[in-house]
Amino acid sequence: MKSFETFHPLVIFAFFAAAIGLSMFFMHPAYLVITIFLAVSLNIALRRGQFFKDWKLYVPLFFLMAIINPLISHNGKLVLFYINYNAITVEAIVYGLSIATMIVSIILWFSCYNETITTDKFIYLFGKISPVFSLTLSISLRLVPRFQQQLHKISNAQKVIGMDYRSGSLLHRIKCTLRIISILITWALDNAIDTADSMKARGYGIGKRTSFSLFIFERRDGIVLLFIMFLLMVNIWASIIGTTTFYFYPTFSIIQWDLKNILFYCSYFLLLAIPIIIEIKGGIEWKLLKSKM
Amino acid sequence: MQKRLSLIISLVIIFIFIPLTLYAGIVLFNDRKYYFISIMIIILASIPFFLSFERRKPQPREILIIAVMSAISVTGRALFVITPGFKPVAAIAAITGFSLGAEAGFLTGAISALVSNMFFGQGPWTPFQMFMWGMIGFIGGLLGRTGIMHKKIPLILFGIFAGILFSFGMDIWGTMSLYGVFSMEAYIVALTSAVPFTIVYAVSNVIFLLILARPIREKLERINNKYGTFQ
Amino acid sequence: MEIVKVENVSFTYPNESKPILKNINLTVEQGEFIILIGQSGCGKSTLLRHFKSELSPHGKKAGTFFYDGKRLDEVMPEKAASEIGYVFQNPDNQIVTDKVWHELAFGLESLGVDKHTMRRRVAEMANFFGIQKWFHQKTSELSGGQKQLLNLASIMVMQPKLLLLDEPTSQLDPIAAMEFIQTLNRLNKELGITIILVEHRLEEVLPIADRVLIMEKGDLLFDGDPREIINTLPPKHELITALPTATKMYHLLDGEGPVPLTIREGRKWLAKKKVDLHTGKQLPVASGISNTIVLEAKDVAFRYEKNATDIIQHLNLQVKKGEFLTIIGGNGTGKSTVLSLLAGLQKPYRGKILLHDKLLKTYRNKELYQKFITLLPQEPKTLFVQKTVKQELEDTAKYHNILDDKVEEMIMQFQLIHLLQRHPYDLSGGEQQKLALAKLLLIEPEILLLDEPTKGLDAYAKEELATILKKLQVNGLTIVMVTHDIEFSAQHSSRCALLFDGNIVSEADPRTFYSGNNFYTTAAHRIARGIMNEVIVCDDLVILCKKD
């Protein structure tokens, strides 16, 4: 049972724009811990098995990024040791780890984005701002699977007349592959004329277009959207007054733990936790509903 | 009037918004938010292209040709899935540009990147890829006007140039992803370590351009003669 | 009340000397169901496109079209777009967007209809067409029949008064085609929509049509009741072969009285005719097939993926030297898969396929496709890469080191001489197929496999294909063809096999095969069953009944 993806695309998109935008922005350790923790949690909630497969990719990436920085940057006061007279500092190591955390959490947020913003939601959202562009996208998306099928037919037909792109010399293979692409293009362009006619036949371009969608903006969407906007403002404010600022060089700034700062940290946590809260709430409500039946 | 408005918006973006973003990046954020700023700039820089396409109210056939060329390069990208870097996307965007102009070239490149990432997964690299492939199509479109792209030598040179341009562009993103900051030294390290890829990009571009440029041009011309698509 | 009026319309394409439409005059009443027929190139599609101003071709035009009492070019574009609907031949090409629900709404979006009205109309049409089950699907996941129904539905949401359809069923299998035609009939009878349909499945559409228009070389040759065609057409006219079987029988036996159109009317008419059954004449049975087996499948099973279900199972099939074997079967029985297994394009996971008693998979591709087997794909276009017909043939000849004389011979044999400088894509369906065959047969294979070669062909092109195939068979080529086309199989093949659930359930010579089936048989047999059981094609009746 997935709850978050049933919200209006605008809400989902606003969330990811806020989450990814802010995650790219904040290098404060507290903020980094919050974003990676919630990105991992949402990944587990939404993608489960797939997420654990992806670990093989994330972990090496994380360490690669963490190691590279201290080798390049030699700033910082806390020197651990020297390699070829270049200082390896604690600051540089921590900075490397922080950057790695940021990048990995952005990638993780994107994988949740890919899971929830399906192509029709994307096209719907962009249809509002840029209808022609989103229509072009939609047509393109429709054509890709069709072209793949046709590619298969063409390669079989060509195989029978000796143009097998999977055997023979490298040159022969490249030649055959491009021959197949060439056939595909002729075929595709010829058919495109029909599609264009079909658009015209259905009145495309005669007046102002409206857009149809199956998405309905409910009260709950409005509430969550307002919530996202409010928390986004709070976090931008926090950034302006300097709460989120953190220096690694020449040495670390101090992490503040007074009430004001803790409240700001909480607001960040709350913003990024919205989908998880919705998932948990949805799960509980479903169980209650079931138990009453 | 329509054209003018989109020109004005484009100029405002290029001369006001982009410098403002850069300024904000350097002054307000202490020159540290490269990642965020670069993505913002890339997105802002792409807006004028989409805007002029939108406001021009293109005919169904133009829309279709751009969609078809993008879908072809996505399909081609999937066809060459085992050979990293060896992809026809840049070449197809450029060829579309040669025949149909800079705007069509840009859109084909950008849409190819966006659509193929819809199949392979979006990420922070999407805007960069869109912009780089779009630019290759755009420059192809500008060069196409001169008529020299019918010849082999310009095609080869363009292929190499496009490979290097793509590599340079994507390495900006790569550098910032790996180091979090943009420094010249790191960029040079990234560029040198990416040399094999740059070579593959350039070689694949040259091969695809040499083999596909003429047939695709002829096919587009045939469609144009037969149905009067771009009159 | 008339909805459309055509006055003295002539039309010439640019760069052509002869007009494609010559002084056409025509009125269409509201609520009529009209069938427009004619050979390819007669101008029927051109005429149809002129009714839809957005699609009317460029060229020199004279005369006037009227719609709803107004000149067509003065009708408001919104009205023209929504009230005149157009369905094209290819189901795939017309679909614009990637989701079914979006496709349904596309026309309404263009007209600027508000969201609430859109919701209602889309829901209405989804109900009428039974689309609810696949409403949320991607358009690329639909079957051909579903796609064409979607195309029709996405026009019906715009509430048209006049529907124009250009061979909408030519790419569909018989069952999907029947469903489509019945839907059209419902739209006409239940909603009163005026329909003009270009079609060559006359067996199915003539009985439901109010009126038939026949075009020939730009002229309107016939305009009237479907039952009057046969008595109006000049004898031996090429269109007669395309008419419903009952009508053809009536014609061949010099019938009198009301002309039968359907199987039921045909049976009634034949029963009344009281033919003399004791003339002692015998119907010919296909004979002289050698017993040498060239290609054989033994207990073959095949599936596309490890965990998928078997598409082919327990398949046993023998192909004999020099025969013309047709494999028939419904949709999804695995016909095309059988063909690609026999061609070596797919490998069975169990069982053996033998070519000349040697395992097919042990042949090298080069040897296999140069000496033994060739396959004509369903879409001949997948073979074409060059700019002209001539280059297309030379391309293959060059690759396989074939002499020019052979190329010339093929050009003569397939009558391609007048097409040599044309682009392969500008040829008609039948011509494309001839070119594809010529290309494949240049390599001189021993066995020719064909995948639904009659799909989309009109009666004339089918006859031409049959003549070619029979000639090839006489010259020693072994032919295996999978098809939906029962009539073609009965008339021309030397042996038939029925594929069901992945294996061959019965096989015999056409006469035994089709006179043994009750339902899965030809129209002629269904008409003559119980009266003359061995009849499977119209010509059989003539042999049995006519006194020379």
Short mmCIF file of C-alpha atoms in Angstrom, two decimals, chain A residues 15 44 58 85 104 114 132 147 154 186 201 207 217-218 231-232 237 243 277 284 287:
data_model
loop_
_atom_site.label_atom_id
_atom_site.label_comp_id
_atom_site.label_asym_id
_atom_site.label_seq_id
_atom_site.Cartn_x
_atom_site.Cartn_y
_atom_site.Cartn_z
CA PHE A 15 8.07 18.05 -2.12
CA ILE A 44 13.14 1.59 2.11
CA TYR A 58 26.09 3.70 -3.33
CA TYR A 85 54.80 16.83 2.09
CA VAL A 104 24.42 10.17 -2.11
CA ASN A 114 11.73 8.29 -10.22
CA VAL A 132 3.72 21.96 -26.63
CA PHE A 147 10.50 1.80 -32.23
CA ILE A 154 13.79 -5.02 -38.88
CA THR A 186 12.62 6.10 -42.98
CA ALA A 201 -7.94 15.80 -37.97
CA GLY A 207 -7.77 27.24 -30.79
CA PHE A 217 -6.70 18.29 -6.31
CA GLU A 218 -8.36 17.38 -3.02
CA LEU A 231 8.34 24.59 6.07
CA LEU A 232 10.27 25.57 2.96
CA TRP A 237 14.72 31.84 6.63
CA THR A 243 21.57 28.70 11.12
CA ILE A 277 4.66 10.37 7.79
CA ILE A 284 -2.09 2.52 10.15
CA LYS A 287 -4.94 -1.65 9.25
#
